[in-house]
Amino acid sequence: MTSYEKARNNPRQFKSLTSLSIEKFDILLPTFESKWESFIEKYNLDGTPRLRKYVPKNEEQLPTISDKLFFLLYYKKVHPLQEALAFQFDLEVPMANKWIHILTPILNKSLEKYIPREKIQDVGFQIEEEYIIDGTERPIQRDTYDQETFYSGKKKTHTMKNALIVSTLGLIMWLGETHVGKVHDKPMVESLNFLTPITMLADLGFQGWKPQNVKLILPHKKPRNTKTEKRDLTQDQKDFNRELSKKRVKVENVLAHVKILRIVKDKNRNYRFGFRENLMKTACGLYNFRKIV
């Protein structure tokens, strides 16, 4: 009995290991299978063009498409060491690593309609609707070759950061490109060009940002004390900040659900070029899938 078959016997455990219920896993599976077949008909496992029909060298390793999808979701959700992952699925460590990088793009293609848009012009904003913008960062293993670039400015912390826009329904509409090191919220969004008039709720990290067609609502900033006077917000300003915070808390709830995948919550140890940059895309796609389906 494979790990997938064992987990499927316990629905609660299955969800804790993959982030998906068995029912939602079964909905995603046919699309994933279709994308897998399209890939394996054209390419070898190493990405070179295929000249012969695909025949697995070891039919006992991830034998079915269900095992492959479960393997990948398990890795994203639990984020074990690859040695532990290989042991769990009876694979050699290099083969476990290879399957991760083969199957991840296939999962992203399967989630294509749920993954947030990368270009702001492709987002279907509704006129005069309210949206919430925020930045989120995730820790990564310190790179030995370029430590300063990835240093976040916080003690012993190296991070990658993305900006994202969330609707009032809790869907992630847009996900910005991945930035590294010391970067604030405002520089990540200064180049955005909104074509539809909308209202955007933000925090003080976006102070000074003036996008066209956007009514930007920011909290009031507490004034600095002077040597002779202790300053504070007025009661009306405090009430406004409190009401704005109640609305903006939705984006924090969304990010908490996105980061149930340990691969974007914990310190990521995968150094492969381009892999860490795209992890948030996969996590947000899975979140939207769970939310919509």
Short mmCIF file of N, CA and C in Angstrom, two decimals, residues 9-187:
data_model
loop_
_atom_site.label_atom_id
_atom_site.label_comp_id
_atom_site.label_asym_id
_atom_site.label_seq_id
_atom_site.Cartn_x
_atom_site.Cartn_y
_atom_site.Cartn_z
N ASN A 9 -7.31 6.68 3.51
CA ASN A 9 -8.19 6.00 4.45
C ASN A 9 -8.57 6.87 5.65
N ASN A 10 -7.88 7.99 5.80
CA ASN A 10 -8.14 8.90 6.92
C ASN A 10 -8.32 10.31 6.36
N PRO A 11 -9.57 10.74 6.07
CA PRO A 11 -9.80 12.05 5.44
C PRO A 11 -9.19 13.23 6.19
N ARG A 12 -9.25 13.20 7.51
CA ARG A 12 -8.69 14.31 8.29
C ARG A 12 -7.17 14.36 8.13
N GLN A 13 -6.53 13.22 8.19
CA GLN A 13 -5.08 13.18 8.01
C GLN A 13 -4.69 13.56 6.58
N PHE A 14 -5.48 13.14 5.62
CA PHE A 14 -5.21 13.45 4.21
C PHE A 14 -5.17 14.98 4.02
N LYS A 15 -6.13 15.67 4.60
CA LYS A 15 -6.17 17.13 4.45
C LYS A 15 -4.99 17.79 5.15
N SER A 16 -4.60 17.27 6.31
CA SER A 16 -3.48 17.86 7.03
C SER A 16 -2.15 17.64 6.31
N LEU A 17 -2.09 16.61 5.48
CA LEU A 17 -0.85 16.30 4.76
C LEU A 17 -0.76 16.98 3.40
N THR A 18 -1.89 17.40 2.84
CA THR A 18 -1.89 17.94 1.47
C THR A 18 -2.49 19.34 1.35
N SER A 19 -3.22 19.79 2.35
CA SER A 19 -3.99 21.05 2.36
C SER A 19 -5.31 20.93 1.61
N LEU A 20 -5.57 19.80 0.96
CA LEU A 20 -6.81 19.58 0.23
C LEU A 20 -7.61 18.44 0.85
N SER A 21 -8.93 18.61 0.85
CA SER A 21 -9.77 17.48 1.22
C SER A 21 -9.71 16.44 0.11
N ILE A 22 -10.15 15.24 0.40
CA ILE A 22 -10.15 14.18 -0.61
C ILE A 22 -11.02 14.59 -1.80
N GLU A 23 -12.15 15.24 -1.52
CA GLU A 23 -13.06 15.65 -2.60
C GLU A 23 -12.38 16.67 -3.52
N LYS A 24 -11.68 17.63 -2.96
CA LYS A 24 -11.02 18.65 -3.78
C LYS A 24 -9.79 18.07 -4.48
N PHE A 25 -9.12 17.14 -3.84
CA PHE A 25 -8.02 16.43 -4.50
C PHE A 25 -8.53 15.72 -5.75
N ASP A 26 -9.68 15.08 -5.64
CA ASP A 26 -10.25 14.35 -6.78
C ASP A 26 -10.70 15.30 -7.90
N ILE A 27 -11.06 16.52 -7.55
CA ILE A 27 -11.43 17.51 -8.57
C ILE A 27 -10.19 17.99 -9.33
N LEU A 28 -9.09 18.19 -8.61
CA LEU A 28 -7.85 18.66 -9.23
C LEU A 28 -7.16 17.57 -10.04
N LEU A 29 -7.34 16.31 -9.64
CA LEU A 29 -6.59 15.19 -10.22
C LEU A 29 -6.72 15.06 -11.74
N PRO A 30 -7.93 15.12 -12.34
CA PRO A 30 -8.02 14.96 -13.81
C PRO A 30 -7.25 16.02 -14.58
N THR A 31 -7.28 17.26 -14.09
CA THR A 31 -6.54 18.34 -14.77
C THR A 31 -5.04 18.08 -14.66
N PHE A 32 -4.61 17.68 -13.47
CA PHE A 32 -3.19 17.37 -13.27
C PHE A 32 -2.76 16.20 -14.16
N GLU A 33 -3.62 15.19 -14.29
CA GLU A 33 -3.30 14.04 -15.14
C GLU A 33 -3.17 14.46 -16.59
N SER A 34 -4.07 15.34 -17.04
CA SER A 34 -4.02 15.82 -18.42
C SER A 34 -2.72 16.58 -18.70
N LYS A 35 -2.32 17.45 -17.76
CA LYS A 35 -1.08 18.21 -17.93
C LYS A 35 0.14 17.29 -17.89
N TRP A 36 0.09 16.26 -17.05
CA TRP A 36 1.19 15.29 -16.97
C TRP A 36 1.34 14.54 -18.29
N GLU A 37 0.22 14.10 -18.84
CA GLU A 37 0.27 13.35 -20.10
C GLU A 37 0.78 14.22 -21.23
N SER A 38 0.37 15.49 -21.24
CA SER A 38 0.87 16.40 -22.28
C SER A 38 2.37 16.59 -22.17
N PHE A 39 2.88 16.65 -20.93
CA PHE A 39 4.31 16.82 -20.72
C PHE A 39 5.08 15.57 -21.13
N ILE A 40 4.64 14.42 -20.64
CA ILE A 40 5.43 13.20 -20.82
C ILE A 40 5.38 12.69 -22.25
N GLU A 41 4.39 13.10 -23.03
CA GLU A 41 4.35 12.74 -24.45
C GLU A 41 5.41 13.50 -25.25
N LYS A 42 5.78 14.68 -24.78
CA LYS A 42 6.68 15.53 -25.54
C LYS A 42 8.11 15.56 -24.99
N TYR A 43 8.25 15.29 -23.68
CA TYR A 43 9.56 15.49 -23.06
C TYR A 43 9.95 14.29 -22.20
N ASN A 44 11.28 14.11 -22.07
CA ASN A 44 11.81 13.17 -21.09
C ASN A 44 11.77 13.82 -19.72
N LEU A 45 12.06 13.05 -18.69
CA LEU A 45 12.02 13.59 -17.33
C LEU A 45 13.04 14.69 -17.10
N ASP A 46 14.11 14.69 -17.91
CA ASP A 46 15.12 15.74 -17.76
C ASP A 46 14.80 16.97 -18.62
N GLY A 47 13.64 16.96 -19.30
CA GLY A 47 13.21 18.12 -20.07
C GLY A 47 13.64 18.12 -21.52
N THR A 48 14.41 17.13 -21.95
CA THR A 48 14.82 17.05 -23.35
C THR A 48 13.68 16.49 -24.20
N PRO A 49 13.63 16.80 -25.50
CA PRO A 49 12.54 16.30 -26.35
C PRO A 49 12.49 14.77 -26.36
N ARG A 50 11.28 14.22 -26.33
CA ARG A 50 11.10 12.77 -26.28
C ARG A 50 11.12 12.19 -27.69
N LEU A 51 11.86 11.09 -27.84
CA LEU A 51 11.93 10.38 -29.12
C LEU A 51 11.27 9.02 -29.06
N ARG A 52 11.08 8.50 -27.83
CA ARG A 52 10.45 7.20 -27.65
C ARG A 52 9.31 7.30 -26.66
N LYS A 53 8.46 6.31 -26.66
CA LYS A 53 7.34 6.27 -25.73
C LYS A 53 7.86 6.15 -24.30
N TYR A 54 7.19 6.86 -23.38
CA TYR A 54 7.62 6.86 -21.98
C TYR A 54 7.33 5.50 -21.33
N VAL A 55 8.37 4.91 -20.75
CA VAL A 55 8.23 3.67 -19.98
C VAL A 55 8.97 3.88 -18.66
N PRO A 56 8.27 3.86 -17.51
CA PRO A 56 8.95 4.07 -16.22
C PRO A 56 10.04 3.03 -15.98
N LYS A 57 11.20 3.48 -15.50
CA LYS A 57 12.27 2.55 -15.19
C LYS A 57 11.95 1.72 -13.95
N ASN A 58 11.21 2.32 -13.03
CA ASN A 58 10.80 1.61 -11.81
C ASN A 58 9.31 1.87 -11.61
N GLU A 59 8.48 0.90 -11.91
CA GLU A 59 7.04 1.09 -11.85
C GLU A 59 6.49 1.13 -10.43
N GLU A 60 7.33 0.87 -9.44
CA GLU A 60 6.89 0.91 -8.05
C GLU A 60 7.07 2.29 -7.42
N GLN A 61 7.81 3.18 -8.08
CA GLN A 61 8.03 4.51 -7.54
C GLN A 61 7.00 5.48 -8.10
N LEU A 62 6.16 6.03 -7.22
CA LEU A 62 5.06 6.91 -7.62
C LEU A 62 4.32 6.30 -8.82
N PRO A 63 3.73 5.13 -8.65
CA PRO A 63 3.21 4.38 -9.80
C PRO A 63 2.03 5.03 -10.51
N THR A 64 1.17 5.75 -9.79
CA THR A 64 -0.02 6.33 -10.41
C THR A 64 0.06 7.85 -10.39
N ILE A 65 -0.81 8.47 -11.17
CA ILE A 65 -0.86 9.93 -11.18
C ILE A 65 -1.32 10.46 -9.83
N SER A 66 -2.16 9.69 -9.13
CA SER A 66 -2.59 10.09 -7.78
C SER A 66 -1.41 10.12 -6.83
N ASP A 67 -0.53 9.14 -6.93
CA ASP A 67 0.66 9.12 -6.09
C ASP A 67 1.56 10.32 -6.37
N LYS A 68 1.67 10.70 -7.63
CA LYS A 68 2.52 11.83 -8.01
C LYS A 68 1.97 13.13 -7.43
N LEU A 69 0.65 13.34 -7.57
CA LEU A 69 0.06 14.57 -7.05
C LEU A 69 0.13 14.60 -5.52
N PHE A 70 -0.13 13.47 -4.89
CA PHE A 70 -0.05 13.40 -3.43
C PHE A 70 1.38 13.68 -2.96
N PHE A 71 2.36 13.11 -3.64
CA PHE A 71 3.77 13.34 -3.32
C PHE A 71 4.11 14.82 -3.32
N LEU A 72 3.68 15.51 -4.37
CA LEU A 72 4.03 16.92 -4.50
C LEU A 72 3.30 17.78 -3.47
N LEU A 73 2.01 17.53 -3.27
CA LEU A 73 1.25 18.29 -2.29
C LEU A 73 1.77 18.04 -0.87
N TYR A 74 2.16 16.82 -0.61
CA TYR A 74 2.75 16.48 0.69
C TYR A 74 4.03 17.29 0.92
N TYR A 75 4.86 17.37 -0.10
CA TYR A 75 6.10 18.14 0.02
C TYR A 75 5.81 19.61 0.27
N LYS A 76 4.84 20.19 -0.45
CA LYS A 76 4.52 21.61 -0.28
C LYS A 76 3.93 21.87 1.10
N LYS A 77 3.06 20.98 1.55
CA LYS A 77 2.36 21.21 2.82
C LYS A 77 3.26 20.94 4.02
N VAL A 78 3.98 19.84 4.02
CA VAL A 78 4.75 19.43 5.20
C VAL A 78 6.17 19.98 5.16
N HIS A 79 6.73 20.11 3.95
CA HIS A 79 8.08 20.63 3.74
C HIS A 79 9.13 19.87 4.55
N PRO A 80 9.22 18.56 4.35
CA PRO A 80 10.24 17.78 5.05
C PRO A 80 11.60 17.92 4.37
N LEU A 81 12.64 17.50 5.05
CA LEU A 81 13.93 17.34 4.38
C LEU A 81 13.77 16.35 3.25
N GLN A 82 14.51 16.54 2.17
CA GLN A 82 14.34 15.64 1.03
C GLN A 82 14.76 14.21 1.37
N GLU A 83 15.66 14.06 2.34
CA GLU A 83 16.00 12.71 2.80
C GLU A 83 14.78 12.03 3.43
N ALA A 84 14.03 12.80 4.24
CA ALA A 84 12.83 12.26 4.86
C ALA A 84 11.74 12.01 3.82
N LEU A 85 11.65 12.90 2.85
CA LEU A 85 10.67 12.74 1.77
C LEU A 85 10.96 11.48 0.97
N ALA A 86 12.23 11.26 0.64
CA ALA A 86 12.61 10.07 -0.11
C ALA A 86 12.30 8.80 0.68
N PHE A 87 12.56 8.83 1.98
CA PHE A 87 12.27 7.67 2.83
C PHE A 87 10.77 7.40 2.88
N GLN A 88 9.96 8.46 2.99
CA GLN A 88 8.51 8.30 3.08
C GLN A 88 7.93 7.67 1.83
N PHE A 89 8.49 7.99 0.66
CA PHE A 89 7.92 7.52 -0.60
C PHE A 89 8.80 6.45 -1.27
N ASP A 90 9.75 5.92 -0.52
CA ASP A 90 10.59 4.82 -1.01
C ASP A 90 11.31 5.21 -2.30
N LEU A 91 11.98 6.37 -2.26
CA LEU A 91 12.73 6.88 -3.41
C LEU A 91 14.18 7.12 -3.01
N GLU A 92 15.04 7.18 -4.00
CA GLU A 92 16.38 7.68 -3.78
C GLU A 92 16.30 9.21 -3.67
N VAL A 93 17.18 9.81 -2.86
CA VAL A 93 17.11 11.25 -2.64
C VAL A 93 17.22 12.04 -3.95
N PRO A 94 18.17 11.72 -4.87
CA PRO A 94 18.21 12.46 -6.13
C PRO A 94 16.92 12.34 -6.94
N MET A 95 16.27 11.16 -6.86
CA MET A 95 15.03 10.98 -7.61
C MET A 95 13.89 11.77 -6.98
N ALA A 96 13.88 11.86 -5.65
CA ALA A 96 12.87 12.68 -4.98
C ALA A 96 13.01 14.14 -5.40
N ASN A 97 14.26 14.61 -5.45
CA ASN A 97 14.52 15.97 -5.89
C ASN A 97 14.07 16.19 -7.33
N LYS A 98 14.35 15.20 -8.17
CA LYS A 98 13.97 15.33 -9.58
C LYS A 98 12.46 15.40 -9.74
N TRP A 99 11.73 14.56 -9.00
CA TRP A 99 10.27 14.57 -9.09
C TRP A 99 9.69 15.90 -8.63
N ILE A 100 10.29 16.51 -7.61
CA ILE A 100 9.80 17.82 -7.14
C ILE A 100 9.84 18.83 -8.27
N HIS A 101 10.95 18.86 -8.99
CA HIS A 101 11.13 19.89 -10.02
C HIS A 101 10.44 19.52 -11.33
N ILE A 102 10.14 18.27 -11.53
CA ILE A 102 9.35 17.87 -12.70
C ILE A 102 7.89 18.20 -12.50
N LEU A 103 7.36 17.89 -11.32
CA LEU A 103 5.92 17.97 -11.07
C LEU A 103 5.44 19.37 -10.70
N THR A 104 6.32 20.22 -10.15
CA THR A 104 5.88 21.55 -9.73
C THR A 104 5.33 22.39 -10.89
N PRO A 105 6.02 22.48 -12.05
CA PRO A 105 5.44 23.24 -13.16
C PRO A 105 4.12 22.64 -13.66
N ILE A 106 3.98 21.32 -13.56
CA ILE A 106 2.74 20.67 -13.99
C ILE A 106 1.59 21.04 -13.05
N LEU A 107 1.89 21.12 -11.75
CA LEU A 107 0.87 21.56 -10.79
C LEU A 107 0.47 23.01 -11.06
N ASN A 108 1.45 23.86 -11.36
CA ASN A 108 1.13 25.26 -11.64
C ASN A 108 0.25 25.40 -12.88
N LYS A 109 0.51 24.58 -13.90
CA LYS A 109 -0.35 24.61 -15.09
C LYS A 109 -1.75 24.11 -14.77
N SER A 110 -1.85 23.15 -13.86
CA SER A 110 -3.15 22.62 -13.47
C SER A 110 -3.96 23.66 -12.70
N LEU A 111 -3.27 24.56 -12.01
CA LEU A 111 -3.93 25.61 -11.21
C LEU A 111 -3.99 26.94 -11.95
N GLU A 112 -3.76 26.91 -13.24
CA GLU A 112 -3.57 28.15 -14.01
C GLU A 112 -4.70 29.16 -13.81
N LYS A 113 -5.95 28.70 -13.83
CA LYS A 113 -7.06 29.65 -13.73
C LYS A 113 -7.29 30.12 -12.29
N TYR A 114 -6.59 29.51 -11.33
CA TYR A 114 -6.73 29.92 -9.93
C TYR A 114 -5.54 30.75 -9.45
N ILE A 115 -4.43 30.67 -10.17
CA ILE A 115 -3.25 31.44 -9.78
C ILE A 115 -3.50 32.93 -10.04
N PRO A 116 -3.19 33.80 -9.08
CA PRO A 116 -3.41 35.24 -9.28
C PRO A 116 -2.68 35.75 -10.51
N ARG A 117 -3.25 36.79 -11.12
CA ARG A 117 -2.63 37.39 -12.30
C ARG A 117 -1.31 38.04 -11.94
N GLU A 118 -0.38 38.01 -12.88
CA GLU A 118 0.92 38.66 -12.68
C GLU A 118 0.91 40.09 -13.21
N LYS A 119 0.13 40.34 -14.25
CA LYS A 119 0.01 41.68 -14.82
C LYS A 119 -1.26 42.32 -14.29
N ILE A 120 -1.13 43.53 -13.79
CA ILE A 120 -2.28 44.20 -13.19
C ILE A 120 -3.38 44.45 -14.21
N GLN A 121 -3.00 44.59 -15.50
CA GLN A 121 -4.00 44.83 -16.54
C GLN A 121 -4.88 43.61 -16.78
N ASP A 122 -4.42 42.42 -16.37
CA ASP A 122 -5.19 41.20 -16.58
C ASP A 122 -6.19 40.91 -15.46
N VAL A 123 -6.14 41.72 -14.42
CA VAL A 123 -7.03 41.48 -13.28
C VAL A 123 -8.40 42.07 -13.56
N GLY A 124 -9.43 41.29 -13.30
CA GLY A 124 -10.81 41.76 -13.55
C GLY A 124 -11.36 42.55 -12.39
N PHE A 125 -10.82 43.75 -12.17
CA PHE A 125 -11.32 44.60 -11.09
C PHE A 125 -12.74 45.07 -11.40
N GLN A 126 -13.55 45.15 -10.36
CA GLN A 126 -14.91 45.69 -10.48
C GLN A 126 -14.90 47.17 -10.12
N ILE A 127 -15.54 47.99 -10.93
CA ILE A 127 -15.53 49.44 -10.73
C ILE A 127 -16.08 49.80 -9.35
N GLU A 128 -15.34 50.67 -8.69
CA GLU A 128 -15.71 51.21 -7.38
C GLU A 128 -15.73 50.18 -6.25
N GLU A 129 -15.22 48.97 -6.50
CA GLU A 129 -15.14 47.96 -5.44
C GLU A 129 -13.93 48.25 -4.54
N GLU A 130 -13.98 47.71 -3.34
CA GLU A 130 -12.86 47.84 -2.41
C GLU A 130 -11.95 46.62 -2.51
N TYR A 131 -10.64 46.88 -2.50
CA TYR A 131 -9.64 45.82 -2.50
C TYR A 131 -8.60 46.14 -1.44
N ILE A 132 -7.85 45.14 -1.05
CA ILE A 132 -6.85 45.31 0.00
C ILE A 132 -5.49 44.94 -0.56
N ILE A 133 -4.51 45.80 -0.35
CA ILE A 133 -3.16 45.53 -0.83
C ILE A 133 -2.23 45.40 0.37
N ASP A 134 -1.28 44.49 0.26
CA ASP A 134 -0.34 44.28 1.37
C ASP A 134 0.91 43.60 0.83
N GLY A 135 1.93 43.58 1.65
CA GLY A 135 3.16 42.86 1.33
C GLY A 135 3.35 41.72 2.31
N THR A 136 3.95 40.65 1.85
CA THR A 136 4.23 39.51 2.72
C THR A 136 5.61 38.97 2.41
N GLU A 137 6.32 38.54 3.45
CA GLU A 137 7.65 37.99 3.24
C GLU A 137 7.74 36.59 3.84
N ARG A 138 8.69 35.83 3.33
CA ARG A 138 8.89 34.45 3.78
C ARG A 138 10.38 34.19 3.93
N PRO A 139 10.75 33.46 4.97
CA PRO A 139 12.18 33.24 5.23
C PRO A 139 12.78 32.21 4.28
N ILE A 140 14.04 32.38 3.98
CA ILE A 140 14.78 31.41 3.16
C ILE A 140 16.11 31.10 3.84
N GLN A 141 16.67 29.99 3.46
CA GLN A 141 18.00 29.64 3.96
C GLN A 141 19.01 30.65 3.45
N ARG A 142 19.92 31.07 4.29
CA ARG A 142 20.92 32.05 3.88
C ARG A 142 21.79 31.47 2.77
N ASP A 143 21.89 32.22 1.68
CA ASP A 143 22.76 31.81 0.58
C ASP A 143 24.21 32.13 0.93
N THR A 144 25.08 31.18 0.67
CA THR A 144 26.49 31.39 1.00
C THR A 144 27.18 32.32 0.00
N TYR A 145 26.65 32.39 -1.22
CA TYR A 145 27.35 33.14 -2.27
C TYR A 145 26.93 34.60 -2.33
N ASP A 146 25.79 34.97 -1.79
CA ASP A 146 25.32 36.35 -1.93
C ASP A 146 24.46 36.72 -0.71
N GLN A 147 25.07 36.69 0.46
CA GLN A 147 24.31 36.87 1.70
C GLN A 147 23.70 38.26 1.81
N GLU A 148 24.43 39.26 1.42
CA GLU A 148 23.97 40.64 1.61
C GLU A 148 22.72 40.94 0.80
N THR A 149 22.65 40.39 -0.41
CA THR A 149 21.50 40.65 -1.28
C THR A 149 20.20 40.15 -0.66
N PHE A 150 20.24 39.00 0.00
CA PHE A 150 19.04 38.38 0.54
C PHE A 150 18.76 38.79 2.00
N TYR A 151 19.64 39.58 2.60
CA TYR A 151 19.45 39.96 3.99
C TYR A 151 18.29 40.95 4.11
N SER A 152 17.35 40.66 5.00
CA SER A 152 16.11 41.44 5.10
C SER A 152 16.26 42.72 5.91
N GLY A 153 17.37 42.85 6.66
CA GLY A 153 17.51 43.98 7.56
C GLY A 153 17.13 43.62 8.98
N LYS A 154 16.46 42.47 9.14
CA LYS A 154 16.13 41.97 10.48
C LYS A 154 17.20 40.97 10.89
N LYS A 155 17.52 40.94 12.14
CA LYS A 155 18.65 40.15 12.62
C LYS A 155 18.56 38.69 12.19
N LYS A 156 19.60 38.22 11.52
CA LYS A 156 19.75 36.83 11.11
C LYS A 156 18.60 36.33 10.25
N THR A 157 17.98 37.22 9.49
CA THR A 157 16.83 36.83 8.67
C THR A 157 17.07 37.19 7.22
N HIS A 158 16.93 36.19 6.34
CA HIS A 158 17.02 36.40 4.90
C HIS A 158 15.67 36.01 4.31
N THR A 159 15.13 36.89 3.47
CA THR A 159 13.74 36.69 3.04
C THR A 159 13.54 36.98 1.56
N MET A 160 12.37 36.50 1.08
CA MET A 160 11.82 36.91 -0.20
C MET A 160 10.46 37.54 0.07
N LYS A 161 10.08 38.52 -0.75
CA LYS A 161 8.89 39.30 -0.44
C LYS A 161 8.04 39.50 -1.70
N ASN A 162 6.72 39.49 -1.51
CA ASN A 162 5.77 39.74 -2.60
C ASN A 162 4.71 40.72 -2.13
N ALA A 163 4.18 41.51 -3.05
CA ALA A 163 2.98 42.30 -2.80
C ALA A 163 1.81 41.55 -3.42
N LEU A 164 0.63 41.71 -2.84
CA LEU A 164 -0.55 41.05 -3.38
C LEU A 164 -1.78 41.89 -3.11
N ILE A 165 -2.81 41.67 -3.94
CA ILE A 165 -4.08 42.37 -3.79
C ILE A 165 -5.17 41.34 -3.57
N VAL A 166 -5.99 41.58 -2.54
CA VAL A 166 -7.04 40.65 -2.15
C VAL A 166 -8.39 41.35 -2.28
N SER A 167 -9.40 40.62 -2.77
CA SER A 167 -10.74 41.17 -2.85
C SER A 167 -11.44 41.06 -1.50
N THR A 168 -12.57 41.74 -1.36
CA THR A 168 -13.32 41.67 -0.11
C THR A 168 -13.92 40.29 0.10
N LEU A 169 -14.00 39.47 -0.95
CA LEU A 169 -14.47 38.09 -0.83
C LEU A 169 -13.37 37.15 -0.36
N GLY A 170 -12.15 37.67 -0.29
CA GLY A 170 -11.04 36.85 0.20
C GLY A 170 -10.28 36.13 -0.87
N LEU A 171 -10.44 36.51 -2.14
CA LEU A 171 -9.68 35.91 -3.24
C LEU A 171 -8.45 36.75 -3.54
N ILE A 172 -7.35 36.08 -3.86
CA ILE A 172 -6.12 36.79 -4.23
C ILE A 172 -6.20 37.10 -5.72
N MET A 173 -6.31 38.38 -6.04
CA MET A 173 -6.52 38.81 -7.42
C MET A 173 -5.21 39.01 -8.19
N TRP A 174 -4.20 39.50 -7.48
CA TRP A 174 -2.93 39.83 -8.13
C TRP A 174 -1.78 39.49 -7.19
N LEU A 175 -0.72 38.94 -7.77
CA LEU A 175 0.48 38.63 -7.01
C LEU A 175 1.67 39.23 -7.73
N GLY A 176 2.40 40.10 -7.04
CA GLY A 176 3.54 40.76 -7.65
C GLY A 176 4.76 39.86 -7.75
N GLU A 177 5.75 40.31 -8.47
CA GLU A 177 6.96 39.53 -8.62
C GLU A 177 7.71 39.45 -7.29
N THR A 178 8.57 38.46 -7.19
CA THR A 178 9.29 38.21 -5.95
C THR A 178 10.50 39.13 -5.84
N HIS A 179 10.64 39.76 -4.68
CA HIS A 179 11.78 40.62 -4.38
C HIS A 179 12.58 40.00 -3.25
N VAL A 180 13.84 40.35 -3.17
CA VAL A 180 14.70 39.81 -2.11
C VAL A 180 15.35 40.95 -1.35
N GLY A 181 15.74 40.64 -0.11
CA GLY A 181 16.52 41.59 0.68
C GLY A 181 15.69 42.73 1.25
N LYS A 182 16.34 43.88 1.41
CA LYS A 182 15.71 45.04 2.04
C LYS A 182 14.85 45.78 1.01
N VAL A 183 13.56 45.47 1.00
CA VAL A 183 12.64 46.16 0.10
C VAL A 183 11.36 46.45 0.87
N HIS A 184 10.86 47.67 0.73
CA HIS A 184 9.65 48.06 1.41
C HIS A 184 8.44 47.84 0.49
N ASP A 185 7.26 48.01 1.06
CA ASP A 185 6.03 47.72 0.30
C ASP A 185 5.86 48.65 -0.89
N LYS A 186 6.06 49.94 -0.69
CA LYS A 186 5.77 50.93 -1.73
C LYS A 186 6.59 50.72 -3.00
N PRO A 187 7.91 50.49 -2.93
CA PRO A 187 8.66 50.29 -4.19
C PRO A 187 8.21 49.07 -4.99
#
